[in-house]
Amino acid sequence: MGVVNVTPDSFSDGGLNLAAEDAISAARRMVAAGAAIVDVGGESTRPGSDGVDADEELRRVVPVLEEVSGEVPVSIDTSKAEVARRAVELGAEFVNDVTAFRADPELAGVAAEAGAYVCLTHMQGEPRTMQANPSYDDVASEVAAFLEERLAFAVSQGVSEEVVCLDPGIGFGKTVAQNFELIRRLDVLLALGRPVLVGVSRKSSLGRIFGDPEATTGTTAASVGAAVAAYERGATIVRAHDVREHVEALHAAKAVTAWP
Ligand code: HH2
């Protein structure tokens, strides 16, 4: 899953794809490089962010969706029903809500009606404050219990269980140690019986392991390393900014398990 942030303030690529023409070229480039789907978002959820209203989010993503629709498989990264509704009208086939239908419970119905694929993500707290003091007794089992409950909610709203994937929410209210423990113990999430998506690309934990406690991003190479580790523990969807590097690395990792 390639990441196209149509935002001025995303944590690693803010402003890069804010102009629709840049976002459109990025989406096409990612698919050419091997992305199966492109995740288009008009609101940053980086730590400390306040969010934007639906009009602004639509102003950012609609011109992109209008252009790539039918050509590039699109996921809409939003927590607002109004944005998702327009996106699926424009051909988006995947709804990626990092609040797992808590910010806007109507979003579940929009996804259900469209028959869209859904990703449910764990987050402790909310983006503005989530990194202040993340705390768990057992991070893997608490994240799994949360996702199980959100999966049941989604199904109660008419979403078919078969279209849902689950995401531990790397960086969403977690310390560096908790982020890596979640990847290490991915089997606890896989036990819920749904595919697992991991989004660790460029996240600050990947910078912090090199000794800078204030790092806000990680390198491409560190992202690829973590993505391969997640793949080897059973993740089947990887959300990444640097698509070519991830596709090549994951192909190589797959070749080790089964080639030809
Ligand atoms: N991470 C981000 C955004 N959306 N969606 C899923 N399912 N999983 C993730 O880990 C995830 C996500 C944050 O990364 P990015 O989009 O690059 O940054 P920002 O939120 O600042 O736009």
mmCIF file of C-alpha atoms and ligand atoms in Angstrom:
data_model
loop_
_atom_site.group_PDB
_atom_site.id
_atom_site.type_symbol
_atom_site.label_atom_id
_atom_site.label_comp_id
_atom_site.label_asym_id
_atom_site.label_seq_id
_atom_site.Cartn_x
_atom_site.Cartn_y
_atom_site.Cartn_z
ATOM 1 C CA MET A 1 0.000 0.000 0.000
ATOM 2 C CA GLY A 2 1.656 3.226 -1.190
ATOM 3 C CA VAL A 3 1.127 6.407 0.825
ATOM 4 C CA VAL A 4 -0.017 9.624 -0.869
ATOM 5 C CA ASN A 5 -0.472 12.364 1.703
ATOM 6 C CA VAL A 6 -2.239 15.350 0.136
ATOM 7 C CA THR A 7 -1.324 17.462 3.152
ATOM 8 C CA PRO A 8 1.001 20.329 4.080
ATOM 9 C CA ASP A 9 2.008 18.807 7.420
ATOM 10 C CA SER A 10 2.397 15.002 7.322
ATOM 11 C CA PHE A 11 5.285 13.931 9.513
ATOM 12 C CA SER A 12 7.636 12.679 6.797
ATOM 13 C CA ASP A 13 6.387 14.043 3.466
ATOM 14 C CA GLY A 14 4.281 17.101 4.395
ATOM 15 C CA GLY A 15 3.797 19.390 1.373
ATOM 16 C CA LEU A 16 5.420 16.984 -1.099
ATOM 17 C CA ASN A 17 2.116 15.905 -2.636
ATOM 18 C CA LEU A 18 -0.139 18.792 -1.560
ATOM 19 C CA ALA A 19 -0.595 19.958 -5.166
ATOM 20 C CA ALA A 20 -3.058 17.617 -6.895
ATOM 21 C CA GLU A 21 -0.781 17.125 -9.918
ATOM 22 C CA ASP A 22 2.063 15.978 -7.658
ATOM 23 C CA ALA A 23 -0.197 13.587 -5.765
ATOM 24 C CA ILE A 24 -1.549 12.164 -9.042
ATOM 25 C CA SER A 25 1.958 11.545 -10.403
ATOM 26 C CA ALA A 26 3.018 9.990 -7.088
ATOM 27 C CA ALA A 27 0.027 7.612 -7.162
ATOM 28 C CA ARG A 28 0.814 6.528 -10.731
ATOM 29 C CA ARG A 29 4.497 6.124 -9.919
ATOM 30 C CA MET A 30 3.718 3.951 -6.902
ATOM 31 C CA VAL A 31 1.502 1.599 -8.900
ATOM 32 C CA ALA A 32 4.153 1.378 -11.627
ATOM 33 C CA ALA A 33 6.639 0.473 -8.874
ATOM 34 C CA GLY A 34 4.446 -2.394 -7.688
ATOM 35 C CA ALA A 35 1.955 -0.971 -5.171
ATOM 36 C CA ALA A 36 -1.282 -2.982 -5.153
ATOM 37 C CA ILE A 37 -3.200 0.003 -3.783
ATOM 38 C CA VAL A 38 -2.550 3.676 -3.049
ATOM 39 C CA ASP A 39 -3.711 5.217 0.249
ATOM 40 C CA VAL A 40 -4.817 8.809 -0.360
ATOM 41 C CA GLY A 41 -5.218 11.016 2.701
ATOM 42 C CA GLY A 42 -6.050 14.697 3.221
ATOM 43 C CA GLU A 43 -5.460 14.927 6.969
ATOM 44 C CA SER A 44 -2.280 14.306 8.941
ATOM 45 C CA THR A 45 -2.572 12.145 12.043
ATOM 46 C CA ARG A 46 1.013 12.771 13.180
ATOM 47 C CA PRO A 47 1.568 13.145 16.921
ATOM 48 C CA GLY A 48 0.411 16.599 18.069
ATOM 49 C CA SER A 49 -1.834 17.281 15.062
ATOM 50 C CA ASP A 50 -5.240 18.975 15.422
ATOM 51 C CA GLY A 51 -6.911 17.701 12.254
ATOM 52 C CA VAL A 52 -8.849 19.526 9.550
ATOM 53 C CA ASP A 53 -12.557 19.808 8.718
ATOM 54 C CA ALA A 54 -14.305 17.726 6.067
ATOM 55 C CA ASP A 55 -14.453 20.590 3.535
ATOM 56 C CA GLU A 56 -10.692 21.037 3.618
ATOM 57 C CA GLU A 57 -10.059 17.308 3.447
ATOM 58 C CA LEU A 58 -12.381 17.007 0.430
ATOM 59 C CA ARG A 59 -10.751 20.018 -1.237
ATOM 60 C CA ARG A 60 -7.423 18.188 -1.007
ATOM 61 C CA VAL A 61 -8.358 14.636 -2.023
ATOM 62 C CA VAL A 62 -11.231 15.001 -4.537
ATOM 63 C CA PRO A 63 -9.123 16.352 -7.461
ATOM 64 C CA VAL A 64 -6.712 13.467 -6.955
ATOM 65 C CA LEU A 65 -9.435 10.817 -6.797
ATOM 66 C CA GLU A 66 -11.208 12.289 -9.829
ATOM 67 C CA GLU A 67 -8.055 11.922 -11.889
ATOM 68 C CA VAL A 68 -6.776 8.494 -10.829
ATOM 69 C CA SER A 69 -10.123 6.797 -10.388
ATOM 70 C CA GLY A 70 -10.437 3.646 -12.470
ATOM 71 C CA GLU A 71 -6.718 3.706 -13.217
ATOM 72 C CA VAL A 72 -5.164 3.198 -9.781
ATOM 73 C CA PRO A 73 -6.703 1.103 -6.952
ATOM 74 C CA VAL A 74 -7.457 3.650 -4.231
ATOM 75 C CA SER A 75 -7.788 3.523 -0.468
ATOM 76 C CA ILE A 76 -9.154 6.608 1.290
ATOM 77 C CA ASP A 77 -7.351 7.429 4.534
ATOM 78 C CA THR A 78 -10.011 9.276 6.508
ATOM 79 C CA SER A 79 -11.964 9.163 9.738
ATOM 80 C CA LYS A 80 -14.940 11.122 8.347
ATOM 81 C CA ALA A 81 -18.048 9.540 6.780
ATOM 82 C CA GLU A 82 -18.561 12.559 4.522
ATOM 83 C CA VAL A 83 -15.077 12.216 3.019
ATOM 84 C CA ALA A 84 -15.343 8.440 2.628
ATOM 85 C CA ARG A 85 -18.778 8.760 0.978
ATOM 86 C CA ARG A 86 -17.404 11.059 -1.733
ATOM 87 C CA ALA A 87 -14.295 8.924 -2.128
ATOM 88 C CA VAL A 88 -16.223 5.699 -2.723
ATOM 89 C CA GLU A 89 -18.504 7.546 -5.178
ATOM 90 C CA LEU A 90 -15.288 8.428 -7.002
ATOM 91 C CA GLY A 91 -14.153 4.799 -7.042
ATOM 92 C CA ALA A 92 -12.177 4.273 -3.827
ATOM 93 C CA GLU A 93 -12.448 0.605 -2.879
ATOM 94 C CA PHE A 94 -10.779 0.587 0.535
ATOM 95 C CA VAL A 95 -11.596 2.652 3.645
ATOM 96 C CA ASN A 96 -8.629 3.172 5.974
ATOM 97 C CA ASP A 97 -9.760 4.779 9.228
ATOM 98 C CA VAL A 98 -7.055 5.047 11.898
ATOM 99 C CA THR A 99 -9.769 5.598 14.521
ATOM 100 C CA ALA A 100 -11.404 2.241 13.680
ATOM 101 C CA PHE A 101 -14.868 3.855 13.315
ATOM 102 C CA ARG A 102 -14.733 5.625 16.690
ATOM 103 C CA ALA A 103 -14.371 9.234 15.458
ATOM 104 C CA ASP A 104 -17.402 8.951 13.168
ATOM 105 C CA PRO A 105 -19.532 5.841 13.734
ATOM 106 C CA GLU A 106 -21.431 6.608 10.470
ATOM 107 C CA LEU A 107 -18.296 5.757 8.529
ATOM 108 C CA ALA A 108 -18.892 2.036 9.102
ATOM 109 C CA GLY A 109 -22.248 2.258 7.309
ATOM 110 C CA VAL A 110 -20.662 4.100 4.376
ATOM 111 C CA ALA A 111 -18.022 1.378 4.012
ATOM 112 C CA ALA A 112 -20.653 -1.362 4.377
ATOM 113 C CA GLU A 113 -22.945 0.132 1.751
ATOM 114 C CA ALA A 114 -20.064 0.526 -0.701
ATOM 115 C CA GLY A 115 -18.829 -3.012 -0.036
ATOM 116 C CA ALA A 116 -15.378 -1.478 0.453
ATOM 117 C CA TYR A 117 -12.399 -3.170 2.051
ATOM 118 C CA VAL A 118 -11.753 -1.800 5.540
ATOM 119 C CA CYS A 119 -8.699 -1.381 7.737
ATOM 120 C CA LEU A 120 -9.254 -1.059 11.483
ATOM 121 C CA THR A 121 -6.304 0.415 13.386
ATOM 122 C CA HIS A 122 -5.461 0.540 17.070
ATOM 123 C CA MET A 123 -4.784 3.940 18.613
ATOM 124 C CA GLN A 124 -4.462 4.778 22.312
ATOM 125 C CA GLY A 125 -5.712 8.337 22.866
ATOM 126 C CA GLU A 126 -5.950 10.819 19.968
ATOM 127 C CA PRO A 127 -3.274 12.284 17.694
ATOM 128 C CA ARG A 128 -2.984 15.581 19.627
ATOM 129 C CA THR A 129 -1.894 13.839 22.840
ATOM 130 C CA MET A 130 -1.314 10.144 22.044
ATOM 131 C CA GLN A 131 2.473 10.170 22.521
ATOM 132 C CA ALA A 132 2.329 11.950 25.909
ATOM 133 C CA ASN A 133 2.327 8.864 28.112
ATOM 134 C CA PRO A 134 1.351 5.627 26.355
ATOM 135 C CA SER A 135 0.684 2.890 28.883
ATOM 136 C CA TYR A 136 -0.287 -0.793 28.696
ATOM 137 C CA ASP A 137 -0.070 -3.855 30.947
ATOM 138 C CA ASP A 138 0.389 -6.129 27.922
ATOM 139 C CA VAL A 139 0.473 -4.201 24.687
ATOM 140 C CA ALA A 140 -0.152 -7.100 22.281
ATOM 141 C CA SER A 141 -3.139 -8.554 24.097
ATOM 142 C CA GLU A 142 -4.683 -5.112 24.735
ATOM 143 C CA VAL A 143 -4.325 -4.134 21.070
ATOM 144 C CA ALA A 144 -5.823 -7.499 20.050
ATOM 145 C CA ALA A 145 -8.781 -7.073 22.425
ATOM 146 C CA PHE A 146 -9.410 -3.577 21.054
ATOM 147 C CA LEU A 147 -9.299 -4.775 17.439
ATOM 148 C CA GLU A 148 -11.596 -7.701 18.217
ATOM 149 C CA GLU A 149 -14.142 -5.283 19.694
ATOM 150 C CA ARG A 150 -13.865 -2.875 16.720
ATOM 151 C CA LEU A 151 -14.204 -5.784 14.279
ATOM 152 C CA ALA A 152 -17.430 -6.806 16.061
ATOM 153 C CA PHE A 153 -18.657 -3.190 15.851
ATOM 154 C CA ALA A 154 -17.884 -3.034 12.117
ATOM 155 C CA VAL A 155 -19.745 -6.299 11.521
ATOM 156 C CA SER A 156 -22.704 -5.019 13.586
ATOM 157 C CA GLN A 157 -22.875 -2.070 11.183
ATOM 158 C CA GLY A 158 -23.088 -4.316 8.121
ATOM 159 C CA VAL A 159 -19.411 -4.590 7.163
ATOM 160 C CA SER A 160 -18.618 -8.120 6.042
ATOM 161 C CA GLU A 161 -15.865 -9.655 8.185
ATOM 162 C CA GLU A 162 -14.169 -10.979 5.018
ATOM 163 C CA VAL A 163 -13.237 -7.462 3.850
ATOM 164 C CA VAL A 164 -11.603 -6.304 7.081
ATOM 165 C CA CYS A 165 -7.897 -6.168 7.855
ATOM 166 C CA LEU A 166 -6.440 -5.241 11.226
ATOM 167 C CA ASP A 167 -3.551 -2.929 12.062
ATOM 168 C CA PRO A 168 -1.587 -2.624 15.337
ATOM 169 C CA GLY A 169 -1.241 1.129 14.744
ATOM 170 C CA ILE A 170 2.520 1.603 14.938
ATOM 171 C CA GLY A 171 3.176 5.039 16.455
ATOM 172 C CA PHE A 172 -0.405 5.646 17.533
ATOM 173 C CA GLY A 173 0.000 5.978 21.305
ATOM 174 C CA LYS A 174 3.000 3.663 21.742
ATOM 175 C CA THR A 175 6.580 3.876 22.936
ATOM 176 C CA VAL A 176 9.457 2.652 20.789
ATOM 177 C CA ALA A 177 9.552 -0.592 22.783
ATOM 178 C CA GLN A 178 5.778 -1.094 22.452
ATOM 179 C CA ASN A 179 5.939 -0.536 18.670
ATOM 180 C CA PHE A 180 8.614 -3.196 18.216
ATOM 181 C CA GLU A 181 6.940 -5.594 20.630
ATOM 182 C CA LEU A 182 3.768 -5.373 18.518
ATOM 183 C CA ILE A 183 5.685 -6.337 15.383
ATOM 184 C CA ARG A 184 7.519 -9.097 17.254
ATOM 185 C CA ARG A 185 4.238 -10.508 18.589
ATOM 186 C CA LEU A 186 2.137 -10.136 15.471
ATOM 187 C CA ASP A 187 0.887 -13.704 16.016
ATOM 188 C CA VAL A 188 -1.370 -12.355 18.802
ATOM 189 C CA LEU A 189 -3.185 -10.178 16.234
ATOM 190 C CA LEU A 190 -3.153 -12.858 13.526
ATOM 191 C CA ALA A 191 -5.022 -15.116 15.957
ATOM 192 C CA LEU A 192 -8.082 -12.913 15.329
ATOM 193 C CA GLY A 193 -8.270 -14.550 11.904
ATOM 194 C CA ARG A 194 -7.983 -11.479 9.706
ATOM 195 C CA PRO A 195 -5.104 -10.217 7.533
ATOM 196 C CA VAL A 196 -2.779 -7.802 9.322
ATOM 197 C CA LEU A 197 -1.591 -4.492 7.835
ATOM 198 C CA VAL A 198 1.519 -2.833 9.255
ATOM 199 C CA GLY A 199 2.370 0.846 8.753
ATOM 200 C CA VAL A 200 5.831 1.435 10.180
ATOM 201 C CA SER A 201 7.269 3.339 7.215
ATOM 202 C CA ARG A 202 9.503 6.265 8.249
ATOM 203 C CA LYS A 203 8.028 6.338 11.755
ATOM 204 C CA SER A 204 9.948 7.991 14.554
ATOM 205 C CA SER A 205 10.764 4.725 16.355
ATOM 206 C CA LEU A 206 12.976 3.871 13.372
ATOM 207 C CA GLY A 207 14.992 7.027 13.992
ATOM 208 C CA ARG A 208 15.047 6.663 17.765
ATOM 209 C CA ILE A 209 16.723 3.241 17.735
ATOM 210 C CA PHE A 210 19.813 4.985 16.363
ATOM 211 C CA GLY A 211 20.134 7.020 19.545
ATOM 212 C CA ASP A 212 18.299 10.265 18.831
ATOM 213 C CA PRO A 213 15.446 10.431 21.374
ATOM 214 C CA GLU A 214 13.916 13.396 19.510
ATOM 215 C CA ALA A 215 13.876 11.790 16.036
ATOM 216 C CA THR A 216 10.547 12.336 14.262
ATOM 217 C CA THR A 217 11.244 10.111 11.244
ATOM 218 C CA GLY A 218 13.238 7.044 10.217
ATOM 219 C CA THR A 219 15.112 6.283 7.008
ATOM 220 C CA THR A 220 13.923 4.260 4.048
ATOM 221 C CA ALA A 221 16.409 1.487 4.853
ATOM 222 C CA ALA A 222 15.172 1.235 8.450
ATOM 223 C CA SER A 223 11.565 1.208 7.190
ATOM 224 C CA VAL A 224 12.313 -1.641 4.798
ATOM 225 C CA GLY A 225 14.006 -3.633 7.570
ATOM 226 C CA ALA A 226 10.997 -3.302 9.839
ATOM 227 C CA ALA A 227 8.595 -4.089 6.974
ATOM 228 C CA VAL A 228 10.442 -7.321 6.164
ATOM 229 C CA ALA A 229 10.397 -8.273 9.851
ATOM 230 C CA ALA A 230 6.619 -7.673 9.898
ATOM 231 C CA TYR A 231 6.170 -9.701 6.704
ATOM 232 C CA GLU A 232 8.130 -12.599 8.182
ATOM 233 C CA ARG A 233 5.806 -12.536 11.195
ATOM 234 C CA GLY A 234 2.706 -12.712 9.021
ATOM 235 C CA ALA A 235 1.797 -9.182 7.900
ATOM 236 C CA THR A 236 0.310 -9.345 4.408
ATOM 237 C CA ILE A 237 -0.215 -5.623 3.715
ATOM 238 C CA VAL A 238 2.580 -3.123 4.247
ATOM 239 C CA ARG A 239 1.830 0.617 4.144
ATOM 240 C CA ALA A 240 4.891 2.408 2.789
ATOM 241 C CA HIS A 241 6.072 5.709 1.337
ATOM 242 C CA ASP A 242 9.042 4.299 -0.619
ATOM 243 C CA VAL A 243 7.208 1.748 -2.708
ATOM 244 C CA ARG A 244 9.923 0.497 -5.039
ATOM 245 C CA GLU A 245 12.317 -0.272 -2.182
ATOM 246 C CA HIS A 246 9.616 -2.082 -0.205
ATOM 247 C CA VAL A 247 8.398 -4.100 -3.182
ATOM 248 C CA GLU A 248 11.939 -5.224 -4.033
ATOM 249 C CA ALA A 249 12.782 -6.124 -0.443
ATOM 250 C CA LEU A 250 9.523 -7.999 0.115
ATOM 251 C CA HIS A 251 9.951 -9.912 -3.150
ATOM 252 C CA ALA A 252 13.409 -10.955 -1.996
ATOM 253 C CA ALA A 253 12.114 -11.954 1.441
ATOM 254 C CA LYS A 254 9.351 -13.970 -0.217
ATOM 255 C CA ALA A 255 11.833 -15.655 -2.549
ATOM 256 C CA VAL A 256 13.681 -16.978 0.488
ATOM 257 C CA THR A 257 10.558 -18.815 1.636
ATOM 258 C CA ALA A 258 9.380 -19.982 -1.774
ATOM 259 C CA TRP A 259 11.244 -19.688 -5.047
ATOM 260 C CA PRO A 260 10.258 -20.053 -7.846
HETATM 261 N N1 HH2 B 1 -0.089 5.639 9.691
HETATM 262 C C1 HH2 B 1 -0.305 6.898 9.268
HETATM 263 C C2 HH2 B 1 -1.471 7.222 8.564
HETATM 264 N N2 HH2 B 1 -2.379 6.278 8.263
HETATM 265 N N3 HH2 B 1 -3.095 4.043 8.358
HETATM 266 C C3 HH2 B 1 -2.899 2.792 8.777
HETATM 267 N N4 HH2 B 1 -3.823 1.842 8.499
HETATM 268 N N5 HH2 B 1 -1.807 2.417 9.495
HETATM 269 C C4 HH2 B 1 -0.833 3.313 9.813
HETATM 270 O O1 HH2 B 1 0.156 2.929 10.487
HETATM 271 C C5 HH2 B 1 -1.004 4.676 9.401
HETATM 272 C C6 HH2 B 1 -2.169 5.002 8.665
HETATM 273 C C7 HH2 B 1 0.695 7.946 9.569
HETATM 274 O O2 HH2 B 1 1.641 8.060 8.524
HETATM 275 P P1 HH2 B 1 1.573 9.174 7.374
HETATM 276 O O3 HH2 B 1 0.343 9.043 6.572
HETATM 277 O O4 HH2 B 1 2.831 9.124 6.601
HETATM 278 O O5 HH2 B 1 1.603 10.533 8.184
HETATM 279 P P2 HH2 B 1 0.522 11.639 8.555
HETATM 280 O O6 HH2 B 1 -0.528 11.009 9.418
HETATM 281 O O7 HH2 B 1 1.338 12.680 9.273
HETATM 282 O O8 HH2 B 1 -0.073 12.149 7.276
#
